[in-house]
mmCIF file of C-alpha atoms in Angstrom:
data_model
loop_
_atom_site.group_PDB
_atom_site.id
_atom_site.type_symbol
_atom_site.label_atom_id
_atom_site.label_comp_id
_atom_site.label_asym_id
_atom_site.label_seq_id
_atom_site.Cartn_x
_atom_site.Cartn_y
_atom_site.Cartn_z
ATOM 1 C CA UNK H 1 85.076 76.267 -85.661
ATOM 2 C CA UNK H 2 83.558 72.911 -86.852
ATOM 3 C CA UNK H 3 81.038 70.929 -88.694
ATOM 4 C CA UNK H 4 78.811 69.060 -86.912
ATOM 5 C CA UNK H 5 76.782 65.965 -88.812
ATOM 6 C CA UNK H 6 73.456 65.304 -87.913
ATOM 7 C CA UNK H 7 70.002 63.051 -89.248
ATOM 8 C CA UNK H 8 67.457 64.658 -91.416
ATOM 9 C CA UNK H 9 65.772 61.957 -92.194
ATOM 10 C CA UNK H 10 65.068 59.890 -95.423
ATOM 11 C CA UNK H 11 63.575 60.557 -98.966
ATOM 12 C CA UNK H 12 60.203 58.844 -100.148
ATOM 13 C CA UNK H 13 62.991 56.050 -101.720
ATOM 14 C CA UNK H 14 63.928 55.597 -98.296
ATOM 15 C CA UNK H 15 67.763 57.448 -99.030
ATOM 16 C CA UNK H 16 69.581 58.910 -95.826
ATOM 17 C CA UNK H 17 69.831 62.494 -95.693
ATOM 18 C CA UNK H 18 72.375 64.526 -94.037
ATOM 19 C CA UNK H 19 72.259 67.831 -91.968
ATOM 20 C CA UNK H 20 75.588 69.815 -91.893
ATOM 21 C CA UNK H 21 76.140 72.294 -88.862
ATOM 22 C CA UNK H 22 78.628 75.382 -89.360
ATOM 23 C CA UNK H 23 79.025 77.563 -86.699
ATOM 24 C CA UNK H 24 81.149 81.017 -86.211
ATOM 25 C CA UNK H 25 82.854 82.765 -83.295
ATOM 26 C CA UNK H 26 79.617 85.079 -83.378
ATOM 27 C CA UNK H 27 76.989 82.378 -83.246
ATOM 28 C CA UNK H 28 75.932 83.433 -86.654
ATOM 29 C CA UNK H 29 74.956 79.033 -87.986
ATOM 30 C CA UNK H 30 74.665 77.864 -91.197
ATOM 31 C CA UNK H 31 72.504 74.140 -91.835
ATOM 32 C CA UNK H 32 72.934 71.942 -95.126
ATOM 33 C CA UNK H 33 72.034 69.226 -96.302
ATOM 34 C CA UNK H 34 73.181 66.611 -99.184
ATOM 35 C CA UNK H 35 69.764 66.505 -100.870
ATOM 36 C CA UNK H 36 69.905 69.345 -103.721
ATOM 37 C CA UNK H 37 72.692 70.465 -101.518
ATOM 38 C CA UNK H 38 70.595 73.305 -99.942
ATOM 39 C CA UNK H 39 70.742 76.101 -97.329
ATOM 40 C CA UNK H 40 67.706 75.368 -94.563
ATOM 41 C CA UNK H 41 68.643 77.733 -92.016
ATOM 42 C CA UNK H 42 70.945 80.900 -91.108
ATOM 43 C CA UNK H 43 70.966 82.084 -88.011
ATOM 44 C CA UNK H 44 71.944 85.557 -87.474
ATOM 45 C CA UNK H 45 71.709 88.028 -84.466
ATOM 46 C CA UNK H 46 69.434 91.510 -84.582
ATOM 47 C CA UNK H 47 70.525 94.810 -83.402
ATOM 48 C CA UNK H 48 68.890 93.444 -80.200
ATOM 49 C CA UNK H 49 70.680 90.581 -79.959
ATOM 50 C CA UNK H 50 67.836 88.580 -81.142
ATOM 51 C CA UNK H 51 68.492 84.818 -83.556
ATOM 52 C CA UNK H 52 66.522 84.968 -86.304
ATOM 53 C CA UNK H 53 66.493 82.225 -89.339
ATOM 54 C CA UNK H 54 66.713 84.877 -92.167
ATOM 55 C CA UNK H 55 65.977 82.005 -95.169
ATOM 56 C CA UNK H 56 62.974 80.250 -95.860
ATOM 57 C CA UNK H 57 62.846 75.956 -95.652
ATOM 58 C CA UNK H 58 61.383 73.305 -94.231
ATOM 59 C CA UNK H 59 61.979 70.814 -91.112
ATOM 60 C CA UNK H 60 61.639 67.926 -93.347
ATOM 61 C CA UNK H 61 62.885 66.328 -96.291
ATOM 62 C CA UNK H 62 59.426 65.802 -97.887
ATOM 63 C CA UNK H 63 59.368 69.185 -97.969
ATOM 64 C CA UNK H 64 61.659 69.653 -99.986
ATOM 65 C CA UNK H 65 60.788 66.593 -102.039
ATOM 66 C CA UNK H 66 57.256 68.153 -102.478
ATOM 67 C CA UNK H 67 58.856 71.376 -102.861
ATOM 68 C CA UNK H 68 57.716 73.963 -105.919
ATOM 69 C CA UNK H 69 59.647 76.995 -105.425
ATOM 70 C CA UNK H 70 63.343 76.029 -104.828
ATOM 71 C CA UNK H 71 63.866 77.251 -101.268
ATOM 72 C CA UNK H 72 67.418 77.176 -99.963
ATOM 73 C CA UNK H 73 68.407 75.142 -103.291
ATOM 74 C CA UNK H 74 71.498 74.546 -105.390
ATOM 75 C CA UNK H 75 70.179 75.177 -109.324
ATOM 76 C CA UNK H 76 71.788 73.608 -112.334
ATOM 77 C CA UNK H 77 72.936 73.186 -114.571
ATOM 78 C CA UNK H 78 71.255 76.002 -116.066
ATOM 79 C CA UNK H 79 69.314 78.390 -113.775
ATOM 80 C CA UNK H 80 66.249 80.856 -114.904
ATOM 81 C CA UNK H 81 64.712 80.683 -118.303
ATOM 82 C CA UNK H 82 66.155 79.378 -121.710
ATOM 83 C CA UNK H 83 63.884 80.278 -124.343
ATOM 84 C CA UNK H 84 61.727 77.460 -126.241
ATOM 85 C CA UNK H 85 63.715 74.904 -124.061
ATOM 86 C CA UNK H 86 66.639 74.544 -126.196
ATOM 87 C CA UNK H 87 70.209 75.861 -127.097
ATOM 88 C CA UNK H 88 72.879 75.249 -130.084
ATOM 89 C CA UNK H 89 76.270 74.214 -129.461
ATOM 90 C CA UNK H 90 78.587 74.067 -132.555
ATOM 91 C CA UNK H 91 75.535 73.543 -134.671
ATOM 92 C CA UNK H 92 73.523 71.396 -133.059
ATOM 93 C CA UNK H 93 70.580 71.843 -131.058
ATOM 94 C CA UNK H 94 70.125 70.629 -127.933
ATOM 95 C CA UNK H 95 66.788 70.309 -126.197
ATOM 96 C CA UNK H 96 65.552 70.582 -122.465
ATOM 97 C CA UNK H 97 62.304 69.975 -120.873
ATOM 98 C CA UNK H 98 59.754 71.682 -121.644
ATOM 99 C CA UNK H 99 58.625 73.254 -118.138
ATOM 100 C CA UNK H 100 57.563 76.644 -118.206
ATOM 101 C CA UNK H 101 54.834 77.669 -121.020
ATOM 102 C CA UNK H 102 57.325 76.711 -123.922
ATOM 103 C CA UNK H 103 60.267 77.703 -122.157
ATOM 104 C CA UNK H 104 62.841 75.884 -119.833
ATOM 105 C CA UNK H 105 63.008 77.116 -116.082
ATOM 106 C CA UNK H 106 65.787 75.954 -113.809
ATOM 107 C CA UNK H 107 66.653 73.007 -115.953
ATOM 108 C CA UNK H 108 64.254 70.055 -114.923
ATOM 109 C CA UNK H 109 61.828 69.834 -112.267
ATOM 110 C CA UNK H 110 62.157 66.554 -110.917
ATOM 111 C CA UNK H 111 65.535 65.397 -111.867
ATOM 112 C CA UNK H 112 67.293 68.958 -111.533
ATOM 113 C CA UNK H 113 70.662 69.696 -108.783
ATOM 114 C CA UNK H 114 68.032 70.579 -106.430
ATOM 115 C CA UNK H 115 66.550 67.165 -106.290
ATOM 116 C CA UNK H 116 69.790 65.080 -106.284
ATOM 117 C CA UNK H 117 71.055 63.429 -103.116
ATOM 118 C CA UNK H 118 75.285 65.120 -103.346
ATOM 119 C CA UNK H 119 78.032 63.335 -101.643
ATOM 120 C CA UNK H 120 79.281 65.585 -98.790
ATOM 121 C CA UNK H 121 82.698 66.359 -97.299
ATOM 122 C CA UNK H 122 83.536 69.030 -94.702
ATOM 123 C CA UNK H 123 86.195 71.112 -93.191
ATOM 124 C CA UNK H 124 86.707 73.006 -89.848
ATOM 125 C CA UNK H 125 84.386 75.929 -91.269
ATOM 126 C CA UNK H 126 82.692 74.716 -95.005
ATOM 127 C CA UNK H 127 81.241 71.738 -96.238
ATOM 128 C CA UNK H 128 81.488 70.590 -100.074
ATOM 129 C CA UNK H 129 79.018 68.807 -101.799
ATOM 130 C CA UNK H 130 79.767 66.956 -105.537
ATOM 131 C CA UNK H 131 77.980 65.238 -107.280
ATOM 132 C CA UNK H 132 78.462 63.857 -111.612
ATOM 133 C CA UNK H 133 76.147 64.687 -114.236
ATOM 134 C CA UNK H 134 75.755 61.795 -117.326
ATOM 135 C CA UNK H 135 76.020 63.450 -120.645
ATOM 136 C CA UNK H 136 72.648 63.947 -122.196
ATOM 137 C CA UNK H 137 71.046 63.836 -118.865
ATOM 138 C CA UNK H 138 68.264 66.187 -119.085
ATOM 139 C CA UNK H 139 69.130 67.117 -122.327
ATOM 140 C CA UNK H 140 72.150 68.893 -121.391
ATOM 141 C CA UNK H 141 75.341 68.163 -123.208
ATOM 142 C CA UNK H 142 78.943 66.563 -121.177
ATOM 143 C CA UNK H 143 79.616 64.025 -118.887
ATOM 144 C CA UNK H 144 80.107 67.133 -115.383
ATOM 145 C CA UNK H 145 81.688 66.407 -112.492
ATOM 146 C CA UNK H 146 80.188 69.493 -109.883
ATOM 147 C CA UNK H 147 81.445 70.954 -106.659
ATOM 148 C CA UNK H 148 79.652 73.442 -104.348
ATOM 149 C CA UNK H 149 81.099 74.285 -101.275
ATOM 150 C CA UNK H 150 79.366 76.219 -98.284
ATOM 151 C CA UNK H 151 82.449 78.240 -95.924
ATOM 152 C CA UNK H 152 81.562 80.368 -93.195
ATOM 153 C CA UNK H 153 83.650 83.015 -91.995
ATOM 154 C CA UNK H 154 84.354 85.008 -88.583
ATOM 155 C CA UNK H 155 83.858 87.903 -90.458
ATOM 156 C CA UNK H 156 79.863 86.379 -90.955
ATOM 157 C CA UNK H 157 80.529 85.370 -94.613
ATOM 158 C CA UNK H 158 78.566 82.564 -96.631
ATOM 159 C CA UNK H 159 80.613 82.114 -99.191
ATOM 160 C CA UNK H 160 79.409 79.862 -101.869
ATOM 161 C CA UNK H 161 81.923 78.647 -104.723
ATOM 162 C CA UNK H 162 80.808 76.642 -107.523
ATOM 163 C CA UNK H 163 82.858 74.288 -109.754
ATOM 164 C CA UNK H 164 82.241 71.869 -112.726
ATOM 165 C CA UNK H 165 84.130 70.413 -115.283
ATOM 166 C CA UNK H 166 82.857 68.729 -118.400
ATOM 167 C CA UNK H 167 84.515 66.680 -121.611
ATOM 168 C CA UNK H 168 82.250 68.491 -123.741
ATOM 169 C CA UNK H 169 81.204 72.068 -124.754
ATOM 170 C CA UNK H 170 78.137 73.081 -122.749
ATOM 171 C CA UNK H 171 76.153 75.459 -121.026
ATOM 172 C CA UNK H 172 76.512 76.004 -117.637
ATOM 173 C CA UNK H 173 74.781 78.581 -115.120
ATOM 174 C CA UNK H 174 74.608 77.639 -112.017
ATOM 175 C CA UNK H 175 72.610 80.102 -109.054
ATOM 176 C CA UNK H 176 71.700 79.767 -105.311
ATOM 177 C CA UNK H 177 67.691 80.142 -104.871
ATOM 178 C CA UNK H 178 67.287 80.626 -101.464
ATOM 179 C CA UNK H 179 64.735 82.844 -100.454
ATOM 180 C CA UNK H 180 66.019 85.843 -97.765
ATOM 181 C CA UNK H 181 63.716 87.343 -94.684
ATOM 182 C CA UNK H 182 66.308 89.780 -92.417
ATOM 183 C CA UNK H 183 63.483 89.871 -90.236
ATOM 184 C CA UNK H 184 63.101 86.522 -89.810
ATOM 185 C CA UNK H 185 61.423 83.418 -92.042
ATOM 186 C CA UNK H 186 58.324 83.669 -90.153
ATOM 187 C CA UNK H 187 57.607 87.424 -89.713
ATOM 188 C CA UNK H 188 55.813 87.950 -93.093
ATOM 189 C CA UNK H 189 56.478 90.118 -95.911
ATOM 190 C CA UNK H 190 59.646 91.986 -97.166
ATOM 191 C CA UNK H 191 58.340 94.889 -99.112
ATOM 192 C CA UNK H 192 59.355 97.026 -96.092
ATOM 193 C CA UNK H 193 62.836 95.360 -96.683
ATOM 194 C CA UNK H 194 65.238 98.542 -98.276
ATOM 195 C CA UNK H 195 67.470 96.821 -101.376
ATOM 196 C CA UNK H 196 70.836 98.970 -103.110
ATOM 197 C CA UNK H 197 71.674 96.832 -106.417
ATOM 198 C CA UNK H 198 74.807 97.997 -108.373
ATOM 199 C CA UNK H 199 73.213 98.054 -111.471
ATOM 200 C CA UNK H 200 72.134 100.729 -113.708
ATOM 201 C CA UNK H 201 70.496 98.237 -116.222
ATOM 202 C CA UNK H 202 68.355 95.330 -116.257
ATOM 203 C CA UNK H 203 66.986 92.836 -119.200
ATOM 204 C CA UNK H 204 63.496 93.703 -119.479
ATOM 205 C CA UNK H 205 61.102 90.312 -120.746
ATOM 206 C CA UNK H 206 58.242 89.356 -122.918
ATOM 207 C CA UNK H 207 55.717 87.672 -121.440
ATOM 208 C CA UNK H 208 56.947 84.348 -120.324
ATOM 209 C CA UNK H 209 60.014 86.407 -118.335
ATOM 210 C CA UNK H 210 62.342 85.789 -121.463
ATOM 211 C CA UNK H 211 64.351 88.358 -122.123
ATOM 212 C CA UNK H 212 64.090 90.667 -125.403
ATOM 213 C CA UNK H 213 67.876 90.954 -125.835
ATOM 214 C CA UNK H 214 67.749 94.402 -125.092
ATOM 215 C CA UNK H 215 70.094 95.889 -122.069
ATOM 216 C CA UNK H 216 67.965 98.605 -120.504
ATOM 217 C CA UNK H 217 68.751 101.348 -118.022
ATOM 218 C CA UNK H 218 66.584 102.064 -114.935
ATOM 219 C CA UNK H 219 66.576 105.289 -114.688
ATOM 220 C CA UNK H 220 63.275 107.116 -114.136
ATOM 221 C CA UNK H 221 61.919 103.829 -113.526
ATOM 222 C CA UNK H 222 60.542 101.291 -110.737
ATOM 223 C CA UNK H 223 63.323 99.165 -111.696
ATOM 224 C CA UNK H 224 65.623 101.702 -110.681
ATOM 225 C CA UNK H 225 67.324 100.291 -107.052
ATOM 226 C CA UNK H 226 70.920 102.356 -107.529
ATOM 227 C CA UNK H 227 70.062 104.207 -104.149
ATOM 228 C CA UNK H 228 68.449 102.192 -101.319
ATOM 229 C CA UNK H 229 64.623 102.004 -101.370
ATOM 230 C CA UNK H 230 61.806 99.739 -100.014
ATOM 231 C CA UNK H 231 60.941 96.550 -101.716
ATOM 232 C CA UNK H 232 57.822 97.598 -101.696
ATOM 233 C CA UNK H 233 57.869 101.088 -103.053
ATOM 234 C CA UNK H 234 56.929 100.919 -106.518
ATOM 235 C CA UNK H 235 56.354 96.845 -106.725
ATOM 236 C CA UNK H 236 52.829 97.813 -107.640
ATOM 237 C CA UNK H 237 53.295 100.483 -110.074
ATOM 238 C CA UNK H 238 51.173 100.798 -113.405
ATOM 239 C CA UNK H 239 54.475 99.060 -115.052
ATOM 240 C CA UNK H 240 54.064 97.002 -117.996
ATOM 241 C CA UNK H 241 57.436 94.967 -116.861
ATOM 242 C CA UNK H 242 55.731 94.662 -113.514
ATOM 243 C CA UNK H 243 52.690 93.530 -114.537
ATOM 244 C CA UNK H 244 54.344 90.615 -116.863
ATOM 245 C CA UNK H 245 55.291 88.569 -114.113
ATOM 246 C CA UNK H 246 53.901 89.796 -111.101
ATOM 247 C CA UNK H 247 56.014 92.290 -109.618
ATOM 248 C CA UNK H 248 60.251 92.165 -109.380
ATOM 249 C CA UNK H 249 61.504 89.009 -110.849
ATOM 250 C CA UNK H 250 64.136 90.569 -113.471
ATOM 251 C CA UNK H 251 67.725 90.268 -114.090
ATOM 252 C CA UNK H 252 69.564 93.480 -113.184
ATOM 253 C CA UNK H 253 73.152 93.869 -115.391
ATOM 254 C CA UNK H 254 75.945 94.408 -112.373
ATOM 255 C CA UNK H 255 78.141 97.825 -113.136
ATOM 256 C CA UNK H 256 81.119 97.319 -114.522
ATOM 257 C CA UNK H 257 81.491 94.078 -114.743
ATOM 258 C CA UNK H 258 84.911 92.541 -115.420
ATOM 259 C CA UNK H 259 84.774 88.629 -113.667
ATOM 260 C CA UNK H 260 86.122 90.282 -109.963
ATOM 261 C CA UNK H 261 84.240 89.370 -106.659
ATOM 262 C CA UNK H 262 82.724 92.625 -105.891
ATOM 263 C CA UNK H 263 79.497 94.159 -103.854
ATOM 264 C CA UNK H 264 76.360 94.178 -106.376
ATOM 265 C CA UNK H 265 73.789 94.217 -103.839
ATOM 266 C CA UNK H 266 73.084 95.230 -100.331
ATOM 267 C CA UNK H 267 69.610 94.752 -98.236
ATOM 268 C CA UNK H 268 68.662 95.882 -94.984
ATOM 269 C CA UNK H 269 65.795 95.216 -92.607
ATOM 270 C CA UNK H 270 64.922 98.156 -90.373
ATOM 271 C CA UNK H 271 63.024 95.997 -87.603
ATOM 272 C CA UNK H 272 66.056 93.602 -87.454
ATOM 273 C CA UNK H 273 68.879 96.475 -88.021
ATOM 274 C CA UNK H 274 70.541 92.887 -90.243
ATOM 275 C CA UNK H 275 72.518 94.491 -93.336
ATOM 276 C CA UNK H 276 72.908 91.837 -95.634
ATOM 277 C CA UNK H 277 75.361 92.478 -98.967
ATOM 278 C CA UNK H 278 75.865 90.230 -101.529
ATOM 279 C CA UNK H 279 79.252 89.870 -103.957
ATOM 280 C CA UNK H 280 79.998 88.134 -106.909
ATOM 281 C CA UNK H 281 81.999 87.840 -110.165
ATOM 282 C CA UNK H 282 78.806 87.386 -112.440
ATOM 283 C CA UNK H 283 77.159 89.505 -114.843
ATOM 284 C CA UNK H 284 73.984 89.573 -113.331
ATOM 285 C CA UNK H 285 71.721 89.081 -110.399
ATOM 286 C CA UNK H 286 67.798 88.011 -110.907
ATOM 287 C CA UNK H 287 66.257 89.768 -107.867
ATOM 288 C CA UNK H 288 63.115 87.870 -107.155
ATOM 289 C CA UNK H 289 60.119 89.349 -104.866
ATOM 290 C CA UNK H 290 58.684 86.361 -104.211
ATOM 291 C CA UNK H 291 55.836 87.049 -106.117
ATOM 292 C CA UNK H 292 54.480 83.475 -106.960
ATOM 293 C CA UNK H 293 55.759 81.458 -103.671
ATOM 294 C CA UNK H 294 53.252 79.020 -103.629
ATOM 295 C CA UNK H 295 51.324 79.289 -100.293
ATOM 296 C CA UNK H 296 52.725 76.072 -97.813
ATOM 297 C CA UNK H 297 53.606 75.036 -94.389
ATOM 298 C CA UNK H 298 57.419 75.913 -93.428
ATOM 299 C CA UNK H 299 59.734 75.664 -90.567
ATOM 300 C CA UNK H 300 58.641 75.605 -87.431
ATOM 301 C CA UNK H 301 54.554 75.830 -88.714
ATOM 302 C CA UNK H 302 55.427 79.484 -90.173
ATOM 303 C CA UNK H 303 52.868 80.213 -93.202
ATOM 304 C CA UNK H 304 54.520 80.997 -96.387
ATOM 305 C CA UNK H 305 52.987 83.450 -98.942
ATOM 306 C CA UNK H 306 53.728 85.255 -101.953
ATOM 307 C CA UNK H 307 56.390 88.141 -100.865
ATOM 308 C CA UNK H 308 57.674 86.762 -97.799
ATOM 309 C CA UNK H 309 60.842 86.291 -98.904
ATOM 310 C CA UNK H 310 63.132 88.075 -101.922
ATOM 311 C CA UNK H 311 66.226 86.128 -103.825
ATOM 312 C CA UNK H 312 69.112 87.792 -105.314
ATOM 313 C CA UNK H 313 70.168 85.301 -107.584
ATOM 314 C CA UNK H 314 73.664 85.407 -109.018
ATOM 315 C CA UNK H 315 74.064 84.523 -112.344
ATOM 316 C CA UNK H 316 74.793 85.045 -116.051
ATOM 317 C CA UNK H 317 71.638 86.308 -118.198
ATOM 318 C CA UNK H 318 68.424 84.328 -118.300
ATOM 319 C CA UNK H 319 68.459 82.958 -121.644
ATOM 320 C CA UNK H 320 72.404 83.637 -122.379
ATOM 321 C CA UNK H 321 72.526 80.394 -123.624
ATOM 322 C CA UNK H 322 70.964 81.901 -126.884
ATOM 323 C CA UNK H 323 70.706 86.031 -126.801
ATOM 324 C CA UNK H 324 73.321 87.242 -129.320
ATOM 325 C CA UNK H 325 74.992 89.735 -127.119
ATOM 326 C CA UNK H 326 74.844 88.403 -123.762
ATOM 327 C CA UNK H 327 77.772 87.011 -122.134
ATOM 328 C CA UNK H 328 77.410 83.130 -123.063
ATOM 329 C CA UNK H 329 78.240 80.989 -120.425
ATOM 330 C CA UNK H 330 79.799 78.692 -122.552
ATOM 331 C CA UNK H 331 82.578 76.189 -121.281
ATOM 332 C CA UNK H 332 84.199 72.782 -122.353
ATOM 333 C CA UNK H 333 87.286 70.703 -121.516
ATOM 334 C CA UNK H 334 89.960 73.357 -121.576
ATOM 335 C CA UNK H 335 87.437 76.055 -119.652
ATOM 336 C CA UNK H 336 86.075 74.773 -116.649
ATOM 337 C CA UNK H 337 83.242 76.594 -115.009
ATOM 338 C CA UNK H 338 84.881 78.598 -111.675
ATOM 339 C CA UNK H 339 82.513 81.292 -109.700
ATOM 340 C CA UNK H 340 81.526 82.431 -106.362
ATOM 341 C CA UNK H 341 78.965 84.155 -104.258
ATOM 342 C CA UNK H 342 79.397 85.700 -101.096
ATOM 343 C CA UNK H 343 76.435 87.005 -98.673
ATOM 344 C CA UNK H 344 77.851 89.018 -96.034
ATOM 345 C CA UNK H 345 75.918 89.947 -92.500
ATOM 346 C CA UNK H 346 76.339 92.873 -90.573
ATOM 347 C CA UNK H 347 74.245 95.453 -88.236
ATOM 348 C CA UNK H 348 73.398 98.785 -89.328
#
């Protein structure tokens, strides 16, 4: 196995951006690139023997420059929603940008992880981006130095495993947001897609998707996922947590969770017989329908819509930079942030 390098052009500052090729005994290919160190494509076989690009992107780098809805993207360093835009470390506030309502989403728009250029290094089967974050940039407390590194396995593995140091104490919670299709990017929705989560509780939200504080089960509800069932199902139930933000787009509170690497999630696509699971050491996982992908122009000319492609973001809590009785992702000199996320490919 090896990397292979390749042109993807330049951003609107006229900066050279990178394409990195991994490939695996089984043809199943992953493609990066340095800016907002991002997953474009994975290819992966069908039952039939079919390719298909199971994430969402685009062919160019304006497109991700012009970009609303994360695809493929690295997110940090704080993912999801922090409520009123601002946290308290040690007694003193810190504030973010105000983005989303009054709320922080994803830490900045414009001058976010996903919309750096990362310096890249690779191996015979991973490439690792870094990059350094200033302190105070964006708000955020500590001078960071970041690592993310993509490694692709025989046994058809992404592994993802994200670093960071900083000299002060901070908030970090970094996620992956790219956007999954098992029938293929271009073949429309996935509310026939059938999604197992290991979680018997979620973090239901007030409007604005910020969490109430409140761990809730699932049971007898259409948040309940603990046996397989269709995306779809129940996505347009008379739900009052549906209706808040569109459909799924919640944080689900992984089953015994004790910092291990273990299964939380597993999603299958009965056209392409692809099983897809997904592991991690987190506390959480914000399964995303796709509910508000704005409508644009991807790969290959395919037409993206709301619902045509689901995250499972891993993750601590949204807002666990401030909900008493959330685990706080809270590190500083003597903790450095250390966490990984595996998405695993098989046939049924």
């Amino acid at each position: 196995m090896s990397v292979k390098t390749a042109s993807f052009g330049t951003t609107k500052e006229g900066k050279e951006v990178t394409k990195y090729t991994i490939e695996n005994k089984n043809g199943v290919r992953a493609d990066l690139i340095d800016y907002g160190a991002i997953l474009v494509n994975l290819f992966v076989k069908g039952a039939d023997g079919t390719e298909r690009d199971v994430v969402l992107g685009y062919d160019t780098v304006a497109g991700y420059e012009a970009d609303t809805s994360f695809l493929g993207a690295t997110v940090g360093p704080i993912a999801n929603r922090t409520k009123d835009a601002a946290f308290e470390i040690n007694g003193v506030k810190y504030q973010m940008d105000v983005n989303d309502n009054e709320n922080n989403l994803h830490s900045h728009f414009v001058e976010g992880f996903h919309k750096l250029i990362w310096n890249a290094s690779f191996y015979e089967n991973s490439v690792t981006f870094k990059l350094e974050k200033k302190d105070m940039a964006m708000g955020h407390p500590g001078n960071m130095k970041v690592k993310v590194t993509y490694t692709l396995t025989d046994d058809n593995e992404l592994k993802i495993h994200y670093e960071a140091t900083t000299d002060r104490d901070t908030i970090i919670n970094m996620t992956n947001h790219t956007y999954f299709n098992l029938n293929g990017h271009d073949s429309g929705t996935i509310l026939d897609e059938v999604l197992c989560l290991k979680a018997g509780k979620y973090t239901p939200v007030l409007p604005g998707a910020i969490p109430i504080g409140e761990i809730a089960a699932v049971r007898a509800t259409p948040m309940d996922f603990t046996a397989p069932k269709k995306v779809g199902a129940e996505i347009e139930a008379d739900c009052e947590q549906l209706l808040l933000v569109k459909g799924y787009d919640h944080n689900w509170v992984v089953d015994h969770w004790n910092e291990e690497l273990r299964l939380i999630a597993t999603l299958q696509d009965e056209k392409s017989g692809i099983v897809m699971e997904t592991y991690s050491d987190l506390p959480g996982v914000q399964f995303y329908a796709g509910n508000c992908i704005t409508p644009v122009t991807g790969k290959g000319g395919a037409k993206y819509a709301p619902r045509c492609g689901l995250c499972l973001e891993t993750q601590y809590f949204p807002n666990s930079a401030n909900q008493e009785g959330f685990p706080r992702p809270l590190f500083g000199a003597k903790k450095p942030y250390d966490t990984t996320t595996v998405y695993k490919f098989k046939l049924v």
